[in-house]
Tab-separated table of C-alpha atoms in Angstrom:
chain	number	residue	atom	x	y	z
Y	1	MET	CA	0.028	0.045	0.068
Y	2	ASN	CA	3.179	2.371	0.894
Y	3	GLN	CA	4.114	1.958	-3.113
Y	4	LYS	CA	1.235	1.942	-4.533
Y	5	LYS	CA	0.664	5.784	-2.113
Y	6	THR	CA	4.507	6.499	-3.406
Y	7	THR	CA	3.029	6.060	-6.542
Y	8	ALA	CA	-0.009	7.950	-6.924
Y	9	LEU	CA	2.034	10.370	-5.008
Y	10	LEU	CA	3.849	11.780	-7.996
Y	11	LEU	CA	1.714	10.745	-10.761
Y	12	GLY	CA	-0.081	13.364	-8.995
Y	13	LEU	CA	3.179	16.279	-8.772
Y	14	THR	CA	3.239	15.114	-12.453
Y	15	MET	CA	0.709	16.366	-13.752
Y	16	SER	CA	-0.269	19.174	-11.023
Y	17	LEU	CA	3.305	20.431	-13.064
Y	18	THR	CA	2.163	19.683	-16.186
Y	19	GLY	CA	-0.876	21.707	-15.953
Y	20	THR	CA	0.207	24.472	-15.233
Y	21	ALA	CA	3.024	24.670	-17.298
Y	22	PHE	CA	1.789	28.055	-19.125
Y	23	ALA	CA	0.402	29.755	-15.100
Y	24	ALA	CA	2.144	32.380	-13.549
Y	25	PRO	CA	4.977	31.773	-10.953
Y	26	THR	CA	3.562	32.790	-7.913
Y	27	ASP	CA	0.131	31.236	-8.713
Y	28	GLN	CA	1.653	28.234	-9.597
Y	29	ALA	CA	4.003	27.784	-6.239
Y	30	GLN	CA	0.816	28.071	-4.209
Y	31	ASP	CA	-1.209	24.967	-6.085
Y	32	ILE	CA	1.855	22.905	-6.146
Y	33	ASP	CA	1.713	24.142	-2.650
Y	34	SER	CA	-1.435	22.720	-1.980
Y	35	ARG	CA	-2.215	19.620	-4.245
Y	36	ILE	CA	0.950	18.747	-1.990
Y	37	ALA	CA	-0.750	19.344	1.497
Y	38	ALA	CA	-3.401	17.810	-0.172
Y	39	LEU	CA	-1.607	14.638	-1.371
Y	40	GLU	CA	0.732	14.119	2.348
Y	41	GLN	CA	-3.118	14.408	4.046
Y	42	GLN	CA	-4.062	11.559	1.876
Y	43	GLN	CA	-1.108	10.164	2.712
Y	44	SER	CA	-1.106	10.439	6.416
Y	45	ASN	CA	-4.416	9.253	6.557
Y	46	LEU	CA	-3.805	6.302	4.443
Y	47	GLU	CA	-0.982	5.490	7.279
Y	48	LYS	CA	-3.194	5.966	9.751
Y	49	GLU	CA	-6.016	2.990	7.930
Y	50	ILE	CA	-2.850	1.138	7.307
Y	51	LYS	CA	-2.025	1.335	11.120
Y	52	GLU	CA	-5.508	0.276	11.698
Y	53	LEU	CA	-5.678	-2.463	9.449
Y	54	ARG	CA	-2.262	-4.192	10.461
Y	55	HIS	CA	-3.913	-3.100	14.183
Y	56	GLN	CA	-6.787	-5.735	13.699
Y	57	ASN	CA	-4.897	-8.148	11.788
Y	58	SER	CA	-2.477	-8.278	14.052
Y	59	GLN	CA	-5.927	-9.133	17.037
Y	60	LEU	CA	-6.725	-12.095	14.701
Y	61	LYS	CA	-3.894	-13.658	14.491
Y	62	ASN	CA	-3.482	-13.811	18.402
Y	63	GLN	CA	-7.069	-14.839	18.243
Y	64	THR	CA	-6.604	-17.837	15.547
Y	65	ARG	CA	-3.845	-19.028	17.449
Y	66	SER	CA	-6.354	-18.480	20.810
Y	67	GLN	CA	-9.080	-20.567	19.974
Y	68	LYS	CA	-6.151	-22.854	17.390
Y	69	LYS	CA	-5.161	-22.816	20.856
Y	70	GLN	CA	-8.031	-23.836	23.134
Y	71	LEU	CA	-9.406	-26.803	20.766
Y	72	SER	CA	-6.842	-28.331	21.263
Y	73	GLY	CA	-6.841	-28.474	24.498
Y	74	LEU	CA	-10.431	-29.567	24.317
Y	75	SER	CA	-10.239	-32.332	21.685
Y	76	LYS	CA	-7.322	-33.796	24.761
Y	77	SER	CA	-9.846	-33.153	27.142
Y	78	VAL	CA	-12.278	-35.115	25.317
Y	79	LYS	CA	-10.061	-38.137	24.622
Y	80	SER	CA	-8.075	-37.790	27.773
Y	81	GLU	CA	-12.315	-38.544	29.006
Y	82	LEU	CA	-12.841	-41.479	26.230
Y	83	ASP	CA	-9.648	-42.126	27.050
Y	84	ARG	CA	-11.396	-43.438	31.038
Y	85	VAL	CA	-14.565	-44.960	29.826
Y	86	HIS	CA	-13.301	-48.590	27.299
Y	87	ILE	CA	-16.187	-50.782	26.107
Y	88	SER	CA	-15.405	-54.210	25.356
Y	89	GLY	CA	-17.105	-58.283	25.390
Y	90	PHE	CA	-17.957	-60.420	22.576
Y	91	GLY	CA	-22.092	-61.792	21.605
Y	92	ARG	CA	-21.905	-65.703	20.547
Y	93	VAL	CA	-24.472	-68.328	19.002
Y	94	SER	CA	-24.284	-71.764	20.953
Y	95	TRP	CA	-25.018	-75.548	19.340
Y	96	ASP	CA	-25.692	-77.616	21.877
Y	97	ASN	CA	-26.971	-82.285	21.405
Y	98	ASP	CA	-26.868	-83.387	25.080
Y	99	ASN	CA	-27.848	-87.218	26.091
Y	100	ILE	CA	-27.620	-86.397	29.742
Y	101	LYS	CA	-29.404	-88.033	32.503
Y	102	GLY	CA	-30.817	-86.496	35.705
Y	103	TYR	CA	-31.765	-82.740	37.402
Y	104	THR	CA	-29.919	-80.666	34.305
Y	105	ASP	CA	-31.357	-79.661	31.162
Y	106	ARG	CA	-30.762	-81.355	28.226
Y	107	ASN	CA	-29.499	-78.827	25.750
Y	108	ASP	CA	-30.386	-75.841	27.360
Y	109	ASN	CA	-27.403	-74.502	26.394
Y	110	ARG	CA	-28.773	-73.862	23.153
Y	111	ARG	CA	-28.636	-69.777	23.482
Y	112	PHE	CA	-28.079	-66.701	22.449
Y	113	TYR	CA	-25.664	-64.959	24.685
Y	114	LEU	CA	-23.799	-61.387	24.901
Y	115	ASP	CA	-21.084	-60.829	27.246
Y	116	LEU	CA	-20.768	-56.515	28.078
Y	117	LYS	CA	-18.127	-55.497	30.145
Y	118	GLY	CA	-17.018	-52.370	31.338
Y	119	LYS	CA	-14.029	-50.255	32.447
Y	120	PHE	CA	-13.428	-47.030	33.768
Y	121	LYS	CA	-11.006	-45.502	34.290
Y	122	VAL	CA	-10.889	-43.620	37.891
Y	123	ASN	CA	-6.669	-42.751	38.331
Y	124	ASP	CA	-3.919	-43.810	37.325
Y	125	ASP	CA	-3.580	-46.276	39.980
Y	126	TRP	CA	-7.849	-47.735	40.156
Y	127	ASN	CA	-10.289	-49.163	37.671
Y	128	PHE	CA	-14.315	-49.139	38.495
Y	129	ASN	CA	-16.098	-52.163	35.701
Y	130	PHE	CA	-19.126	-53.970	35.682
Y	131	GLU	CA	-19.873	-56.881	32.951
Y	132	SER	CA	-23.291	-57.767	32.243
Y	133	GLU	CA	-24.495	-61.105	30.709
Y	134	THR	CA	-27.659	-61.224	27.723
Y	135	ASN	CA	-27.873	-64.866	27.213
Y	136	PRO	CA	-31.350	-66.221	25.924
Y	137	ARG	CA	-32.172	-69.645	25.215
Y	138	TYR	CA	-33.734	-70.914	21.420
Y	139	ALA	CA	-34.788	-74.589	22.104
Y	140	ASN	CA	-36.850	-77.342	24.438
Y	141	TYR	CA	-34.968	-78.629	27.085
Y	142	VAL	CA	-36.883	-81.533	28.742
Y	143	MET	CA	-37.585	-81.831	32.519
Y	144	ALA	CA	-36.254	-84.950	34.936
Y	145	ASP	CA	-39.545	-87.063	33.877
Y	146	GLY	CA	-39.130	-86.842	30.049
Y	147	THR	CA	-41.530	-83.138	29.560
Y	148	LEU	CA	-40.710	-80.825	27.119
Y	149	LYS	CA	-40.973	-77.617	27.688
Y	150	SER	CA	-39.635	-74.001	26.132
Y	151	HIS	CA	-37.760	-70.287	27.830
Y	152	ASN	CA	-40.552	-68.204	28.005
Y	153	GLY	CA	-40.001	-64.962	29.397
Y	154	HIS	CA	-37.148	-63.228	30.906
Y	155	ASP	CA	-34.789	-63.970	34.034
Y	156	ASP	CA	-31.826	-61.783	35.038
Y	157	GLU	CA	-29.597	-62.108	33.694
Y	158	ASP	CA	-30.746	-60.696	30.887
Y	159	GLY	CA	-29.836	-57.592	30.175
Y	160	VAL	CA	-28.981	-56.463	34.305
Y	161	ILE	CA	-25.144	-55.443	35.295
Y	162	GLN	CA	-24.198	-58.850	37.378
Y	163	ARG	CA	-20.823	-57.335	38.688
Y	164	VAL	CA	-19.658	-54.849	39.506
Y	165	TRP	CA	-15.975	-54.575	40.569
Y	166	ALA	CA	-12.827	-52.265	41.078
Y	167	GLU	CA	-9.332	-52.906	40.412
Y	168	GLY	CA	-6.413	-50.697	41.932
Y	169	LYS	CA	-3.072	-50.756	43.642
Y	170	THR	CA	-0.967	-48.468	46.309
Y	171	GLY	CA	2.268	-49.316	45.885
Y	172	VAL	CA	3.979	-52.670	44.418
Y	173	VAL	CA	0.203	-54.266	45.770
Y	174	ASN	CA	-2.464	-54.746	43.611
Y	175	TYR	CA	-6.167	-54.840	44.791
Y	176	ASP	CA	-9.645	-56.684	43.198
Y	177	ILE	CA	-12.478	-56.017	45.455
Y	178	GLY	CA	-16.272	-56.735	44.279
Y	179	ARG	CA	-18.884	-59.430	42.320
Y	180	ARG	CA	-17.442	-60.737	39.665
Y	181	TRP	CA	-16.400	-64.500	37.963
Y	182	ARG	CA	-12.855	-66.132	39.277
Y	183	GLY	CA	-10.918	-69.034	39.514
Y	184	LEU	CA	-7.886	-71.089	41.151
Y	185	GLY	CA	-6.328	-72.908	38.947
Y	186	PHE	CA	-5.784	-72.581	34.835
Y	187	GLN	CA	-8.749	-75.303	34.536
Y	188	ASN	CA	-11.048	-73.183	37.559
Y	189	ILE	CA	-11.910	-77.147	39.360
Y	190	LEU	CA	-11.302	-76.334	43.153
Y	191	LEU	CA	-13.028	-72.888	42.609
Y	192	GLY	CA	-14.704	-71.146	38.889
Y	193	ASN	CA	-17.822	-69.535	39.525
Y	194	GLU	CA	-18.903	-65.494	40.325
Y	195	THR	CA	-18.157	-64.433	43.598
Y	196	ASP	CA	-17.603	-61.774	46.341
Y	197	GLY	CA	-15.131	-60.505	48.093
Y	198	ALA	CA	-10.911	-59.576	47.703
Y	199	VAL	CA	-8.189	-60.966	46.298
Y	200	ILE	CA	-5.230	-58.920	47.271
Y	201	SER	CA	-2.035	-59.368	44.827
Y	202	THR	CA	1.782	-58.794	45.359
Y	203	ALA	CA	5.045	-59.700	43.252
Y	204	ILE	CA	7.669	-61.702	44.786
Y	205	PRO	CA	10.807	-60.077	44.658
Y	206	LYS	CA	13.107	-61.760	42.699
Y	207	SER	CA	11.212	-64.304	40.958
Y	208	LYS	CA	8.394	-63.927	38.103
Y	209	LEU	CA	5.496	-65.025	41.089
Y	210	THR	CA	2.769	-62.973	41.478
Y	211	ALA	CA	1.203	-64.065	45.976
Y	212	ASN	CA	-2.542	-63.722	46.540
Y	213	ALA	CA	-4.867	-64.515	49.338
Y	214	PHE	CA	-8.499	-63.608	48.359
Y	215	TYR	CA	-12.000	-64.104	50.468
Y	216	LEU	CA	-14.989	-64.785	48.413
Y	217	THR	CA	-18.361	-65.988	48.953
Y	218	PRO	CA	-20.096	-67.388	46.020
Y	219	THR	CA	-22.957	-66.057	44.612
Y	220	ASP	CA	-25.232	-68.902	43.770
Y	221	LYS	CA	-28.741	-68.197	45.336
Y	222	GLY	CA	-29.074	-70.807	48.736
Y	223	TYR	CA	-25.676	-71.141	48.959
Y	224	ASP	CA	-24.302	-69.472	52.445
Y	225	PHE	CA	-20.815	-69.701	52.590
Y	226	SER	CA	-16.665	-68.444	52.294
Y	227	VAL	CA	-13.625	-69.507	51.441
Y	228	TYR	CA	-10.392	-67.933	52.275
Y	229	GLY	CA	-6.960	-68.630	51.625
Y	230	ALA	CA	-3.263	-67.967	49.662
Y	231	GLY	CA	-1.564	-68.849	46.159
Y	232	VAL	CA	0.981	-68.133	44.534
Y	233	GLN	CA	1.031	-68.166	40.554
Y	234	GLY	CA	3.513	-67.344	37.695
Y	235	GLN	CA	6.719	-68.685	35.605
Y	236	VAL	CA	9.351	-71.420	38.175
Y	237	GLY	CA	11.114	-71.886	34.331
Y	238	HIS	CA	11.515	-72.692	30.990
Y	239	GLY	CA	8.318	-73.009	29.480
Y	240	LEU	CA	6.268	-73.422	33.361
Y	241	GLN	CA	4.828	-72.049	34.920
Y	242	ILE	CA	2.564	-73.375	37.981
Y	243	SER	CA	-0.917	-72.602	40.127
Y	244	ALA	CA	-1.452	-73.744	43.130
Y	245	ALA	CA	-3.639	-71.958	45.747
Y	246	ILE	CA	-5.478	-73.828	49.650
Y	247	ALA	CA	-8.409	-72.437	50.389
Y	248	LYS	CA	-10.375	-72.692	53.880
Y	249	LEU	CA	-14.083	-72.284	54.298
Y	250	ASN	CA	-15.646	-70.790	57.006
Y	251	ILE	CA	-17.519	-73.662	57.934
Y	252	GLY	CA	-16.802	-76.919	59.167
Y	253	LYS	CA	-17.108	-80.693	57.772
Y	254	HIS	CA	-21.073	-81.473	59.232
Y	255	GLU	CA	-22.141	-78.236	58.986
Y	256	SER	CA	-24.611	-76.837	56.181
Y	257	MET	CA	-23.398	-75.297	52.449
Y	258	GLY	CA	-27.071	-73.407	52.999
Y	259	GLN	CA	-30.130	-74.053	51.472
Y	260	ASN	CA	-31.477	-75.953	48.753
Y	261	VAL	CA	-34.231	-73.291	47.729
Y	262	TYR	CA	-34.942	-75.587	44.812
Y	263	ASP	CA	-36.045	-78.721	46.728
Y	264	THR	CA	-38.922	-77.967	49.409
Y	265	THR	CA	-40.588	-79.114	51.757
Y	266	LYS	CA	-44.455	-78.978	52.620
Y	267	THR	CA	-46.045	-79.260	56.580
Y	268	PHE	CA	-49.534	-79.816	56.351
Y	269	LYS	CA	-51.622	-78.758	59.416
Y	270	VAL	CA	-55.574	-80.194	58.712
Y	271	GLU	CA	-57.277	-79.659	61.687
Y	272	GLY	CA	-54.338	-80.145	64.383
Y	273	THR	CA	-52.147	-82.301	62.337
Y	274	ASP	CA	-49.052	-82.594	60.637
Y	275	VAL	CA	-48.196	-84.058	57.972
Y	276	THR	CA	-45.353	-84.191	55.597
Y	277	ILE	CA	-46.141	-83.609	52.182
Y	278	LYS	CA	-44.342	-83.023	48.572
Y	279	ASP	CA	-45.121	-81.123	46.289
Y	280	LEU	CA	-49.265	-80.308	47.123
Y	281	SER	CA	-50.744	-78.152	45.868
Y	282	GLY	CA	-54.860	-76.801	46.654
Y	283	THR	CA	-57.523	-77.776	49.158
Y	284	ILE	CA	-57.237	-80.964	50.326
Y	285	LYS	CA	-60.610	-82.940	50.274
Y	286	GLY	CA	-61.615	-86.384	52.061
Y	287	GLY	CA	-59.568	-88.815	54.734
Y	288	GLY	CA	-58.883	-92.065	53.661
Y	289	ASP	CA	-57.021	-94.408	56.215
Y	290	PHE	CA	-53.324	-94.221	56.290
Y	291	LYS	CA	-50.356	-96.646	54.955
Y	292	TRP	CA	-47.044	-97.219	54.891
Y	293	TRP	CA	-44.788	-99.808	53.928
Y	294	GLY	CA	-42.273	-99.930	56.035
Y	295	LYS	CA	-41.461	-103.141	58.584
Y	296	VAL	CA	-42.701	-102.086	62.035
Y	297	PRO	CA	-44.537	-98.558	63.004
Y	298	GLY	CA	-42.699	-95.862	63.151
Y	299	ASP	CA	-39.752	-96.627	59.878
Y	300	GLU	CA	-39.611	-94.222	58.366
Y	301	GLN	CA	-40.674	-95.678	54.490
Y	302	TYR	CA	-42.596	-94.400	52.007
Y	303	GLY	CA	-46.412	-94.279	53.069
Y	304	ALA	CA	-49.493	-92.751	50.939
Y	305	PHE	CA	-52.802	-91.660	51.663
Y	306	ASN	CA	-56.014	-95.075	50.989
Y	307	SER	CA	-58.695	-92.214	50.108
Y	308	ASP	CA	-60.055	-90.700	46.640
Y	309	SER	CA	-57.865	-88.625	45.750
Y	310	GLY	CA	-55.002	-90.494	46.436
Y	311	PHE	CA	-52.219	-88.324	47.101
Y	312	SER	CA	-48.815	-89.220	47.966
Y	313	ILE	CA	-47.212	-88.259	51.048
Y	314	TYR	CA	-43.518	-88.765	53.136
Y	315	TYR	CA	-44.755	-91.075	56.697
Y	316	THR	CA	-43.686	-88.720	59.950
Y	317	PRO	CA	-43.304	-90.258	62.661
Y	318	GLY	CA	-46.414	-90.898	64.894
Y	319	LEU	CA	-48.338	-90.458	62.307
Y	320	SER	CA	-51.479	-93.612	62.565
Y	321	GLY	CA	-54.848	-94.263	62.417
Y	322	LYS	CA	-57.270	-92.373	60.558
Y	323	VAL	CA	-56.821	-88.730	59.204
Y	324	ASP	CA	-59.222	-86.396	58.848
Y	325	ALA	CA	-58.513	-84.544	55.677
Y	326	SER	CA	-61.039	-81.941	55.039
Y	327	GLY	CA	-61.224	-78.830	55.437
Y	328	THR	CA	-59.211	-76.309	54.231
Y	329	TYR	CA	-54.664	-75.939	55.935
Y	330	THR	CA	-52.395	-73.744	56.408
Y	331	VAL	CA	-49.132	-74.929	54.476
Y	332	THR	CA	-44.958	-74.412	55.361
Y	333	GLU	CA	-42.098	-74.851	53.444
Y	334	THR	CA	-38.909	-75.400	54.727
Y	335	PRO	CA	-36.555	-75.780	51.643
Y	336	SER	CA	-33.995	-78.545	52.284
Y	337	GLU	CA	-30.539	-78.131	53.496
Y	338	TYR	CA	-27.170	-78.083	51.406
Y	339	ARG	CA	-25.125	-81.226	52.782
Y	340	ASN	CA	-21.368	-80.183	53.134
Y	341	THR	CA	-19.446	-81.788	50.442
Y	342	ALA	CA	-16.280	-79.492	50.485
Y	343	GLY	CA	-15.646	-79.890	54.185
Y	344	SER	CA	-13.378	-77.475	56.147
Y	345	LEU	CA	-10.193	-77.635	53.092
Y	346	GLY	CA	-9.031	-78.174	49.543
Y	347	PHE	CA	-6.295	-77.176	47.638
Y	348	VAL	CA	-5.097	-77.214	43.935
Y	349	LEU	CA	-1.939	-77.224	41.793
Y	350	SER	CA	-2.608	-76.834	38.867
Y	351	ALA	CA	0.783	-75.746	36.182
Y	352	MET	CA	1.327	-75.883	32.280
Y	353	TRP	CA	4.345	-76.851	30.413
Y	354	ASN	CA	5.301	-75.665	26.427
Y	355	PRO	CA	7.702	-78.479	25.897
Y	356	MET	CA	8.774	-77.479	22.414
Y	357	LYS	CA	7.277	-75.080	19.907
Y	358	ASN	CA	3.333	-75.639	19.073
Y	359	ILE	CA	2.784	-77.888	22.027
Y	360	PHE	CA	1.204	-76.643	25.370
Y	361	LEU	CA	0.340	-79.263	28.333
Y	362	ILE	CA	-2.133	-78.004	31.587
Y	363	GLY	CA	-2.636	-80.213	34.367
Y	364	ASP	CA	-4.690	-79.464	37.458
Y	365	TYR	CA	-5.882	-81.525	40.272
Y	366	ALA	CA	-7.237	-80.619	42.986
Y	367	ARG	CA	-8.508	-81.902	46.708
Y	368	THR	CA	-10.788	-80.814	49.871
Y	369	ASN	CA	-11.828	-83.296	52.835
Y	370	GLY	CA	-14.803	-83.048	52.409
Y	371	GLN	CA	-16.612	-86.616	54.179
Y	372	ASP	CA	-17.659	-90.231	52.866
Y	373	TYR	CA	-21.575	-90.387	52.977
Y	374	THR	CA	-23.772	-92.965	51.727
Y	375	VAL	CA	-27.113	-92.112	50.410
Y	376	GLY	CA	-29.897	-94.164	49.927
Y	377	GLU	CA	-33.602	-93.798	47.714
Y	378	TRP	CA	-36.051	-95.813	46.600
Y	379	GLY	CA	-36.708	-95.508	43.058
Y	380	ALA	CA	-38.104	-98.621	40.688
Y	381	ASN	CA	-36.040	-101.088	41.366
Y	382	GLY	CA	-36.100	-100.682	45.090
Y	383	TYR	CA	-34.009	-99.298	47.300
Y	384	THR	CA	-30.461	-98.825	46.150
Y	385	GLU	CA	-28.047	-97.076	47.489
Y	386	THR	CA	-24.963	-94.381	46.543
Y	387	LYS	CA	-21.706	-93.874	47.643
Y	388	TYR	CA	-19.989	-90.772	47.298
Y	389	ASP	CA	-16.419	-91.414	48.760
Y	390	LYS	CA	-14.245	-89.538	45.938
Y	391	HIS	CA	-13.098	-85.940	47.272
Y	392	ASP	CA	-10.757	-85.428	44.149
Y	393	CYS	CA	-11.508	-83.970	40.315
Y	394	THR	CA	-8.240	-83.823	37.423
Y	395	ALA	CA	-8.337	-82.039	34.162
Y	396	LEU	CA	-5.197	-82.917	31.872
Y	397	ARG	CA	-5.077	-80.446	28.646
Y	398	LEU	CA	-2.967	-81.133	25.659
Y	399	ASN	CA	-2.266	-78.031	23.276
Y	400	TYR	CA	-1.627	-77.911	19.761
Y	401	ARG	CA	-1.159	-74.148	19.416
Y	402	TRP	CA	-3.769	-70.957	20.296
Y	403	SER	CA	-5.874	-68.893	18.587
Y	404	ASN	CA	-5.300	-65.316	18.052
Y	405	ILE	CA	-8.721	-62.826	17.266
Y	406	ASN	CA	-6.453	-60.614	15.553
Y	407	ASP	CA	-4.736	-63.548	12.844
Y	408	PRO	CA	-7.059	-64.540	10.831
Y	409	GLY	CA	-6.448	-68.328	10.182
Y	410	SER	CA	-5.135	-69.431	13.502
Y	411	PHE	CA	-6.653	-72.427	14.758
Y	412	GLN	CA	-5.940	-74.535	17.843
Y	413	LEU	CA	-6.498	-78.250	18.967
Y	414	TYR	CA	-6.858	-79.667	21.282
Y	415	GLU	CA	-7.668	-82.662	23.563
Y	416	ARG	CA	-8.550	-83.155	27.372
Y	417	TRP	CA	-9.518	-85.224	30.423
Y	418	TYR	CA	-10.996	-85.107	32.610
Y	419	ASN	CA	-12.596	-87.636	36.458
Y	420	TYR	CA	-14.782	-85.584	38.007
Y	421	ALA	CA	-15.885	-86.470	41.677
Y	422	ARG	CA	-19.519	-87.403	41.963
Y	423	ASN	CA	-21.051	-83.941	44.246
Y	424	ILE	CA	-24.842	-84.329	45.739
Y	425	ASN	CA	-24.786	-81.265	45.184
Y	426	ASN	CA	-23.541	-81.227	41.574
Y	427	LEU	CA	-20.407	-78.908	42.344
Y	428	VAL	CA	-16.754	-79.319	41.416
Y	429	GLY	CA	-13.905	-78.948	44.244
Y	430	ILE	CA	-15.504	-76.626	46.559
Y	431	PHE	CA	-17.154	-74.153	43.502
Y	432	GLY	CA	-15.599	-75.305	40.368
Y	433	ASP	CA	-16.810	-74.594	36.773
Y	434	LYS	CA	-18.582	-76.961	34.747
Y	435	GLU	CA	-17.963	-75.152	31.718
Y	436	TRP	CA	-21.671	-74.636	30.866
Y	437	GLY	CA	-22.727	-77.631	32.003
Y	438	ALA	CA	-20.194	-79.531	29.569
Y	439	LEU	CA	-17.867	-80.986	32.329
Y	440	GLN	CA	-19.825	-82.373	35.449
Y	441	PRO	CA	-19.073	-84.024	38.804
Y	442	GLY	CA	-19.255	-87.854	38.636
Y	443	SER	CA	-18.168	-87.771	34.563
Y	444	LYS	CA	-14.861	-89.096	33.457
Y	445	GLY	CA	-13.949	-88.926	29.730
Y	446	TRP	CA	-12.179	-86.677	27.062
Y	447	ILE	CA	-13.118	-84.259	24.662
Y	448	LEU	CA	-11.791	-83.255	21.240
Y	449	GLY	CA	-11.685	-80.053	20.368
Y	450	PHE	CA	-10.198	-77.435	17.409
Y	451	LYS	CA	-10.319	-73.492	16.898
Y	452	TYR	CA	-10.514	-71.141	14.492
Y	453	VAL	CA	-10.301	-67.616	13.353
Y	454	PRO	CA	-11.881	-67.315	10.109
Y	455	ALA	CA	-11.890	-63.559	9.834
Y	456	LYS	CA	-10.318	-60.893	12.637
Y	457	ASN	CA	-12.580	-60.698	16.084
Y	458	ILE	CA	-14.851	-63.676	14.587
Y	459	GLU	CA	-14.323	-67.440	16.589
Y	460	TRP	CA	-15.684	-70.346	15.967
Y	461	GLU	CA	-14.779	-73.684	18.454
Y	462	THR	CA	-16.555	-77.033	18.255
Y	463	PHE	CA	-15.817	-79.808	20.927
Y	464	TYR	CA	-16.968	-83.467	21.130
Y	465	GLU	CA	-17.392	-85.316	24.592
Y	466	MET	CA	-17.913	-88.772	25.033
Y	467	ALA	CA	-18.085	-90.016	28.690
Y	468	THR	CA	-18.885	-91.396	31.581
Y	469	ALA	CA	-21.512	-89.982	33.455
Y	470	GLN	CA	-23.792	-90.604	36.146
Y	471	ASN	CA	-26.864	-90.563	36.231
Y	472	THR	CA	-28.485	-87.590	38.224
Y	473	LEU	CA	-32.296	-88.616	38.675
Y	474	TYR	CA	-33.763	-90.016	41.907
Y	475	GLY	CA	-33.259	-93.753	42.605
Y	476	HIS	CA	-31.067	-93.853	39.297
Y	477	LYS	CA	-27.943	-92.279	41.676
Y	478	ASN	CA	-26.177	-95.244	41.169
Y	479	GLU	CA	-26.401	-96.085	37.702
Y	480	THR	CA	-23.745	-94.709	35.331
Y	481	TYR	CA	-24.036	-94.288	31.684
Y	482	HIS	CA	-22.693	-93.334	28.419
Y	483	ARG	CA	-22.359	-89.319	28.229
Y	484	ASN	CA	-22.531	-87.670	23.961
Y	485	PHE	CA	-22.298	-84.437	24.012
Y	486	VAL	CA	-21.196	-81.585	20.520
Y	487	ARG	CA	-21.248	-78.506	21.212
Y	488	THR	CA	-20.180	-75.846	18.188
Y	489	MET	CA	-20.185	-71.636	18.426
Y	490	VAL	CA	-19.811	-68.507	17.404
Y	491	ASP	CA	-17.610	-65.596	19.353
Y	492	TYR	CA	-17.551	-62.619	17.660
Y	493	HIS	CA	-15.935	-59.637	19.580
Y	494	PHE	CA	-15.354	-56.494	20.102
């Protein structure tokens, strides 16, 4: 702009001088002075405008720099907040074909499944977590008496948040506090279940091992006991890792583990007489003579009323002669007690060995000091007794390679052998993992399976199980049968 102004001034002077060449000298001088003054004034005004424009331009640049800083700071703040929240999990489509006998429903794990996990960063040392399982089953299932039923409606596994826990550290000590799924050992056969409680761990100096202490309470309905103890896990040699734990129950060998809310006894009080009846509802009509099939009066054997309605009861000591069962009655429902099948102490020894490339051997041995006991039952084949005198569980696994959801085409082949003790509460170890019903107490056998990653974050697994299993139906618990089980499922990780 200065260059243009100077050019204009010179051009103006030239034109002014040229235009006044024939004027009088005095007039000419006055006219030139006037023109020069005017041009100088214009130049001064232009300089002021240029100065003002430069000032405005400088302000705009400062504002732009400030806005860029604000936007950069806001972007960093948003990114920092987003980094505090991490959502992950997987969806699954699963299909089973199972000939299991007992009160565990056949093919009940044909299902769609969503495991949704959230991790919220509190600060550099602590996170708070949640887990939600949605587990709709889509197939008919078979009741113990052979009745086919369908899954209807929803339960507490459908879309609610079941588990919340905190993870953090202070110095060299790590904490895991709250409700979540936890396991002991590499294959979770002593304990592998949802629990309330806390685990505290720390690295052992001058080693690759971590020591831990825990106090955990299983959350399954009706159970009322806790487990506390200590363990160690980590590498002890080339290609060799160990995991070991000892667990103490807060109940004695002969104390109850809780109440079985799925097995209740109804006591009916009719005109002052207490009669214990199983699974009866409605109003008792009529009456009749009571008969029992015991050898002597007072023998607690199965009996029935000889009445038109023909309902059956379990004999109550002291009941004899005629019973007037007409009219209304009151009902008291009492859950049965869970026998302590785990004792007061248990331990697990677990190891994983990589002796050569792509070969991995995994072994777990768990044992409790539970009491031996015998259960007698009357069934279609008369009176039978079932002994529960084994209290250890073994699981061995051979892996060829590992699948990797980030590596399409990767795969894993595996072979498993297991031998689990019978348990009247259908428990493995203290509260071990049955892997969605695949591994049942009272069973031993083989599993052959594979995992394959057809595309990133998608994994397909299929296995076949052949085992000698215990029938858990009443009156048949002393029987075994050949179990055939196939499961195939596809997981979609996110």
